[in-house]
Short mmCIF file of C-alpha atoms and ligand atoms in Angstrom, two decimals:
data_model
loop_
_atom_site.label_atom_id
_atom_site.label_comp_id
_atom_site.label_asym_id
_atom_site.label_seq_id
_atom_site.Cartn_x
_atom_site.Cartn_y
_atom_site.Cartn_z
CA MET M 12 -19.60 28.38 31.35
CA ASP M 13 -19.42 31.27 33.44
CA THR M 14 -21.79 34.42 33.69
CA ARG M 15 -20.00 36.40 31.24
CA ARG M 16 -20.78 33.82 28.42
CA PHE M 17 -24.57 33.63 29.66
CA SER M 18 -24.68 37.54 29.56
CA ALA M 19 -23.58 37.60 26.04
CA LEU M 20 -25.68 34.76 25.01
CA ILE M 21 -28.44 36.43 26.23
CA ASP M 22 -27.77 39.66 24.72
CA GLY M 23 -27.35 38.10 21.32
CA PHE M 24 -30.66 36.51 21.83
CA LEU M 25 -32.18 39.72 22.47
CA LEU M 26 -30.87 41.28 19.70
CA SER M 27 -31.23 38.93 16.96
CA SER M 28 -33.88 36.49 17.64
CA GLY M 29 -36.64 38.64 16.80
CA TRP M 30 -38.53 37.80 20.04
CA ASN M 31 -37.52 40.81 21.90
CA THR M 32 -39.52 42.95 19.37
CA VAL M 33 -42.97 43.35 19.02
CA ALA M 34 -44.08 41.98 15.46
CA ALA M 35 -46.53 43.38 13.04
CA GLU M 36 -48.93 40.54 13.44
CA ARG M 37 -49.07 40.99 17.21
CA ALA M 38 -48.99 44.66 17.82
CA ILE M 39 -51.77 46.36 19.23
CA ASP M 40 -51.58 49.08 16.75
CA GLU M 41 -48.90 50.21 14.07
CA GLU M 42 -47.06 52.33 17.05
CA MET M 43 -46.08 49.25 18.54
CA ILE M 44 -44.67 47.30 15.63
CA GLY M 45 -40.92 46.91 16.46
CA LEU M 46 -41.24 48.25 19.96
CA ARG M 47 -38.10 46.73 21.87
CA ILE M 48 -39.09 45.02 24.98
CA PHE M 49 -36.04 44.63 27.14
CA ASP M 50 -32.62 45.89 27.73
CA SER M 51 -29.55 43.99 28.74
CA PRO M 52 -29.96 41.58 31.40
CA LEU M 53 -28.50 41.25 34.79
CA LEU M 54 -27.36 37.52 35.96
CA GLY M 55 -26.80 36.00 39.20
CA VAL M 56 -25.55 32.21 40.08
CA ALA M 57 -26.15 30.20 42.82
CA THR M 58 -24.77 26.70 43.86
CA ALA M 59 -27.87 24.29 43.51
CA ASP M 60 -27.65 23.30 46.90
CA HIS M 61 -27.43 26.79 48.46
CA PRO M 62 -29.28 26.17 51.94
CA LEU M 63 -31.63 29.13 51.05
CA PHE M 64 -33.42 27.28 48.57
CA ARG M 65 -34.44 24.76 51.20
CA ALA M 66 -35.44 27.79 53.52
CA LEU M 67 -37.87 28.76 50.71
CA ARG M 68 -39.89 25.39 51.65
CA GLY M 69 -40.84 26.99 54.89
CA ASP M 70 -44.36 27.97 56.08
CA GLY M 71 -44.54 31.77 55.65
CA VAL M 72 -42.03 31.86 52.80
CA ILE M 73 -43.12 29.83 49.84
CA GLY M 74 -44.09 26.55 51.36
CA PRO M 75 -43.34 23.15 51.14
CA HIS M 76 -44.34 22.79 47.40
CA PHE M 77 -41.38 24.87 46.21
CA LEU M 78 -39.22 22.24 44.50
CA LEU M 79 -35.62 22.27 45.10
CA PRO M 80 -33.50 22.74 42.09
CA GLU M 81 -32.13 18.90 42.70
CA GLU M 82 -35.83 17.93 42.19
CA TRP M 83 -36.26 19.75 38.86
CA LEU M 84 -32.95 18.30 37.63
CA PRO M 85 -31.10 15.25 39.51
CA GLY M 86 -27.68 16.16 39.78
CA ALA M 87 -27.87 19.73 39.34
CA ARG M 88 -25.02 22.16 40.24
CA SER M 89 -26.10 25.93 39.55
CA VAL M 90 -28.75 27.93 39.66
CA ILE M 91 -28.68 30.89 36.83
CA SER M 92 -31.10 33.59 37.67
CA PHE M 93 -31.60 36.45 34.96
CA PHE M 94 -33.42 39.90 35.17
CA LEU M 95 -34.47 41.47 31.96
CA PRO M 96 -35.27 45.04 32.60
CA PHE M 97 -38.29 46.71 30.44
CA SER M 98 -36.59 49.20 27.89
CA GLU M 99 -37.45 52.97 28.84
CA SER M 100 -39.82 52.80 26.06
CA VAL M 101 -42.08 50.26 28.01
CA ARG M 102 -41.71 51.98 31.30
CA ARG M 103 -41.85 55.50 30.09
CA ALA M 104 -45.32 54.89 28.40
CA ASN M 105 -46.42 53.14 31.51
CA ARG M 106 -45.89 56.31 33.43
CA ALA M 107 -48.38 58.41 31.69
CA ASP M 108 -51.53 57.05 32.82
CA ARG M 109 -52.18 56.53 36.78
CA ASN M 110 -55.17 53.80 36.06
CA GLU M 111 -54.78 52.22 32.54
CA PRO M 112 -51.78 50.02 31.48
CA ALA M 113 -50.01 51.68 28.41
CA PRO M 114 -50.05 49.29 25.33
CA GLU M 115 -46.04 49.14 25.53
CA TRP M 116 -46.73 47.92 29.30
CA LEU M 117 -49.33 45.12 28.07
CA HIS M 118 -46.63 43.87 25.43
CA GLY M 119 -44.08 43.88 27.81
CA ARG M 120 -46.19 41.64 29.99
CA ILE M 121 -47.24 39.07 27.29
CA GLU M 122 -44.88 39.24 24.20
CA GLY M 123 -42.13 39.68 27.02
CA GLN M 124 -43.08 36.45 28.65
CA ARG M 125 -43.13 34.86 25.51
CA CYS M 126 -39.46 36.21 24.92
CA ILE M 127 -38.36 34.91 28.11
CA ASP M 128 -39.69 31.50 27.69
CA ARG M 129 -38.04 31.38 24.05
CA LEU M 130 -34.92 32.72 25.81
CA SER M 131 -34.93 29.81 28.69
CA ALA M 132 -35.41 27.42 26.09
CA PHE M 133 -32.24 28.83 24.17
CA LEU M 134 -30.08 28.57 27.30
CA VAL M 135 -31.08 24.80 27.83
CA GLU M 136 -30.38 24.03 24.46
CA GLN M 137 -26.84 25.97 24.69
CA LEU M 138 -26.03 23.93 27.77
CA LEU M 139 -26.98 20.60 26.18
CA GLN M 140 -24.86 21.24 23.09
CA ASP M 141 -21.92 21.85 25.90
CA GLY M 142 -22.58 18.47 26.90
CA HIS M 143 -24.52 19.35 30.42
CA SER M 144 -27.99 18.72 31.32
CA ALA M 145 -30.48 21.71 31.90
CA VAL M 146 -34.03 22.63 32.94
CA ALA M 147 -35.90 25.85 32.89
CA PRO M 148 -38.31 25.14 35.59
CA SER M 149 -40.90 27.89 34.50
CA ILE M 150 -41.17 26.17 31.18
CA GLU M 151 -41.39 22.48 32.22
CA ASP M 152 -44.69 20.42 32.28
CA ARG M 153 -44.54 20.13 35.93
CA PHE M 154 -44.15 23.96 36.82
CA ILE M 155 -47.37 25.07 38.53
CA SER M 156 -48.38 28.94 39.28
CA CYS M 157 -51.45 30.22 40.68
CA ALA M 158 -52.50 33.77 40.46
CA THR M 159 -55.74 33.24 42.56
CA THR M 160 -56.73 32.06 45.88
CA ASN M 161 -57.13 28.16 46.70
CA THR M 162 -56.86 26.56 43.64
CA VAL M 163 -56.21 22.97 43.60
CA PHE M 164 -53.39 21.09 41.64
CA LEU M 165 -52.14 18.05 41.60
CA ASP M 166 -48.55 17.53 42.63
CA ASP M 167 -45.98 15.05 40.85
CA ASP M 168 -47.58 12.37 42.99
CA GLY M 169 -51.03 13.05 42.12
CA VAL M 170 -51.74 14.58 45.78
CA PRO M 171 -54.09 17.55 45.52
CA LEU M 172 -52.57 20.82 46.45
CA GLN M 173 -54.35 23.86 47.58
CA LEU M 174 -52.11 26.95 46.54
CA SER M 175 -53.09 30.92 46.43
CA PHE M 176 -50.82 33.15 44.54
CA SER M 177 -47.91 31.01 44.61
CA SER M 178 -45.84 28.52 42.42
CA ASN M 179 -43.50 25.51 42.57
CA TRP M 180 -40.66 27.60 41.43
CA SER M 181 -40.75 31.59 42.40
CA GLU M 182 -38.52 33.51 39.94
CA ARG M 183 -38.36 36.51 42.26
CA HIS M 184 -37.42 34.20 45.12
CA VAL M 185 -34.86 32.20 43.18
CA ALA M 186 -33.42 35.62 42.06
CA TYR M 187 -33.29 36.65 45.60
CA VAL M 188 -31.06 33.53 46.31
CA CYS M 189 -29.07 34.24 43.36
CA GLY M 190 -27.91 37.60 44.55
CA LEU M 191 -29.97 39.78 42.19
CA GLY M 192 -31.82 42.05 44.65
CA SER M 193 -34.09 42.07 47.60
CA PHE M 194 -38.02 42.66 47.93
CA GLY M 195 -40.11 45.72 47.81
CA LEU M 196 -42.85 46.87 49.57
CA SER M 197 -44.83 45.94 46.06
CA LYS M 198 -43.42 42.39 46.42
CA GLY M 199 -41.39 42.96 43.43
CA LEU M 200 -37.45 42.10 43.52
CA ILE M 201 -35.38 45.57 43.48
CA THR M 202 -32.24 44.83 41.49
CA PRO M 203 -29.67 47.08 40.82
CA LYS M 204 -31.36 47.40 37.45
CA GLY M 205 -34.73 48.38 39.20
CA VAL M 206 -37.73 46.62 39.79
CA ALA M 207 -39.57 47.14 36.40
CA GLY M 208 -38.80 43.83 34.29
CA ARG M 209 -39.26 40.10 34.14
CA PHE M 210 -37.33 37.06 35.60
CA GLY M 211 -36.04 33.79 34.11
CA SER M 212 -33.90 31.17 35.35
CA VAL M 213 -32.25 27.77 34.51
CA VAL M 214 -31.29 24.72 36.56
CA THR M 215 -27.77 22.74 35.03
CA THR M 216 -25.48 20.15 35.89
CA ALA M 217 -22.75 22.71 34.60
CA PRO M 218 -20.56 23.86 37.52
CA VAL M 219 -20.95 27.68 36.76
CA PRO M 220 -18.96 29.55 39.71
CA PRO M 221 -21.15 31.02 42.04
CA ASP M 222 -21.18 34.75 42.43
CA ASN M 223 -24.36 35.51 44.61
CA VAL M 224 -24.08 38.22 47.57
CA ILE M 225 -27.42 37.94 49.16
CA ALA M 226 -28.90 40.90 50.40
CA SER M 227 -28.54 40.95 54.42
CA ALA M 228 -32.04 41.88 54.76
CA VAL M 229 -35.07 40.99 52.84
CA TYR M 230 -36.28 44.14 52.20
CA GLU M 231 -32.90 46.01 52.23
CA ASN M 232 -33.11 47.95 48.90
CA CYS M 233 -36.56 49.23 49.79
CA THR M 234 -36.83 52.76 51.16
CA MET M 235 -40.20 52.29 52.22
CA CYS M 236 -40.91 55.57 50.57
CA GLY M 237 -44.62 55.06 49.77
CA ALA M 238 -44.72 55.62 46.23
CA CYS M 239 -45.68 52.46 45.23
CA VAL M 240 -48.75 52.84 47.69
CA ARG M 241 -49.60 56.17 45.83
CA ASN M 242 -49.38 54.86 42.55
CA CYS M 243 -51.53 51.60 43.08
CA PRO M 244 -54.93 52.41 41.38
CA VAL M 245 -56.97 50.20 43.80
CA GLY M 246 -55.01 50.61 47.19
CA ALA M 247 -53.46 47.13 47.15
CA ILE M 248 -50.59 48.24 49.11
CA THR M 249 -50.14 49.67 52.08
CA ILE M 250 -47.06 50.73 54.41
CA GLU M 251 -48.32 48.52 57.13
CA LYS M 252 -49.28 45.39 55.26
CA GLY M 253 -47.51 45.25 51.99
CA LYS M 254 -49.36 44.09 48.99
CA ASN M 255 -52.83 42.73 49.15
CA HIS M 256 -52.83 40.15 46.44
CA ILE M 257 -56.37 39.66 46.10
CA LEU M 258 -57.21 43.18 45.30
CA CYS M 259 -54.30 43.28 42.97
CA ALA M 260 -55.30 40.10 41.02
CA GLU M 261 -59.06 41.43 40.67
CA PHE M 262 -57.81 44.78 39.24
CA LEU M 263 -55.84 42.59 36.96
CA ASP M 264 -58.75 40.56 35.84
CA LEU M 265 -60.26 43.93 34.97
CA THR M 266 -57.62 44.84 32.57
CA LYS M 267 -57.80 41.30 31.14
CA ARG M 268 -61.74 41.70 30.37
CA LYS M 269 -60.69 45.13 28.72
CA TYR M 270 -57.35 44.24 26.98
CA GLN M 271 -57.74 40.38 26.22
CA PRO M 272 -55.58 38.45 25.48
CA ARG M 273 -53.29 40.82 27.15
CA TYR M 274 -53.75 42.22 31.01
CA GLY M 275 -51.33 44.30 33.40
CA CYS M 276 -50.98 47.18 35.61
CA GLY M 277 -47.39 47.73 36.69
CA LYS M 278 -48.05 51.03 38.25
CA CYS M 279 -46.26 50.33 41.40
CA GLN M 280 -43.26 49.88 39.20
CA THR M 281 -43.10 52.52 37.07
CA GLY M 282 -42.79 56.24 38.08
CA VAL M 283 -41.35 55.09 41.42
CA PRO M 284 -38.23 55.42 42.83
CA CYS M 285 -36.75 51.66 42.26
CA GLU M 286 -38.16 51.84 38.79
CA HIS M 287 -34.78 51.42 37.08
CA ALA M 288 -32.24 51.13 39.95
CA ILE M 289 -31.79 50.74 43.57
CA PRO M 290 -33.07 53.88 45.25
CA ALA M 291 -30.85 56.13 47.32
CA LYS M 292 -31.72 56.01 51.03
S1 LIG V 320 -41.70 52.41 45.52
FE1 LIG V 320 -40.52 53.07 47.63
S2 LIG V 320 -41.78 51.71 49.01
FE2 LIG V 320 -42.61 50.84 46.94
S3 LIG V 320 -41.06 49.14 46.75
FE3 LIG V 320 -40.21 51.03 45.88
S4 LIG V 320 -38.71 51.71 47.02
FE4 LIG V 320 -40.18 50.46 48.23
S1 LIG V 321 -49.89 45.81 39.78
FE1 LIG V 321 -51.27 47.30 39.83
S2 LIG V 321 -53.06 46.78 41.15
FE2 LIG V 321 -50.97 45.36 41.28
S3 LIG V 321 -50.26 46.18 43.28
FE3 LIG V 321 -49.10 46.95 41.28
S4 LIG V 321 -49.91 48.94 41.12
FE4 LIG V 321 -51.37 47.80 42.60
#
């Protein structure tokens, strides 16, 4: 199993599973039926014992609640991270209005995540069929993700854990270790296929050859151009302090009340120089 095989598997899934297009019964309106959500993936592979995974447990990075690949899967040897860029239809639609998420973007956020969850399960299944063990942490019962402040969870040992805007498996940080890009001021990961898209990953005992060339600086791909600062409808991003997660989450809550069961914004990911490529410096 190597990255070319994973790429082919993902492309095949996106083309033929039906999860990468908006079905009539889930479409917000007729125009959304058949909308393609994602384009071809970008992949990166790291060894499961790469020291940067452990570094993510440090205070000021993710924290001690981040679970190592080995903790998700004893005997893990490889971590495969993938980035699925949003299709041009999704990105273009979200550039049109400065304040409201486009219906295409709402589908990308919600039906797009459903697609990634199914794709992750599909990749795990393929690895199991090849005789390896595998898990996709973000669809495991143990996965914890917190999009608010000071929320209390119980960890594996039943010990209360208070989290704010964090998770025990951050796809963006995992993608960073797997060499997919570096962070931007808006806190997205800027990959060679841009920042507008979604991440997923699989941990496996399969010895997949690592290919991760890790950015030499955490913000290497960000030009600090300030376009995401200007695009944010609620002033949640500043050049000096980066992203204010509380202001962003409050705005996402507003969109949830308006568009439930969907929500989203993404104005810091569309209509910006890093939308679909690494911006020129
Ligand atoms: S819009 Fe500019 S400042 Fe914001 S993340 Fe992209 S490159 Fe960085
Ligand atoms: S998602 Fe929207 S509200 Fe949140 S930081 Fe980006 S532009 Fe601002």
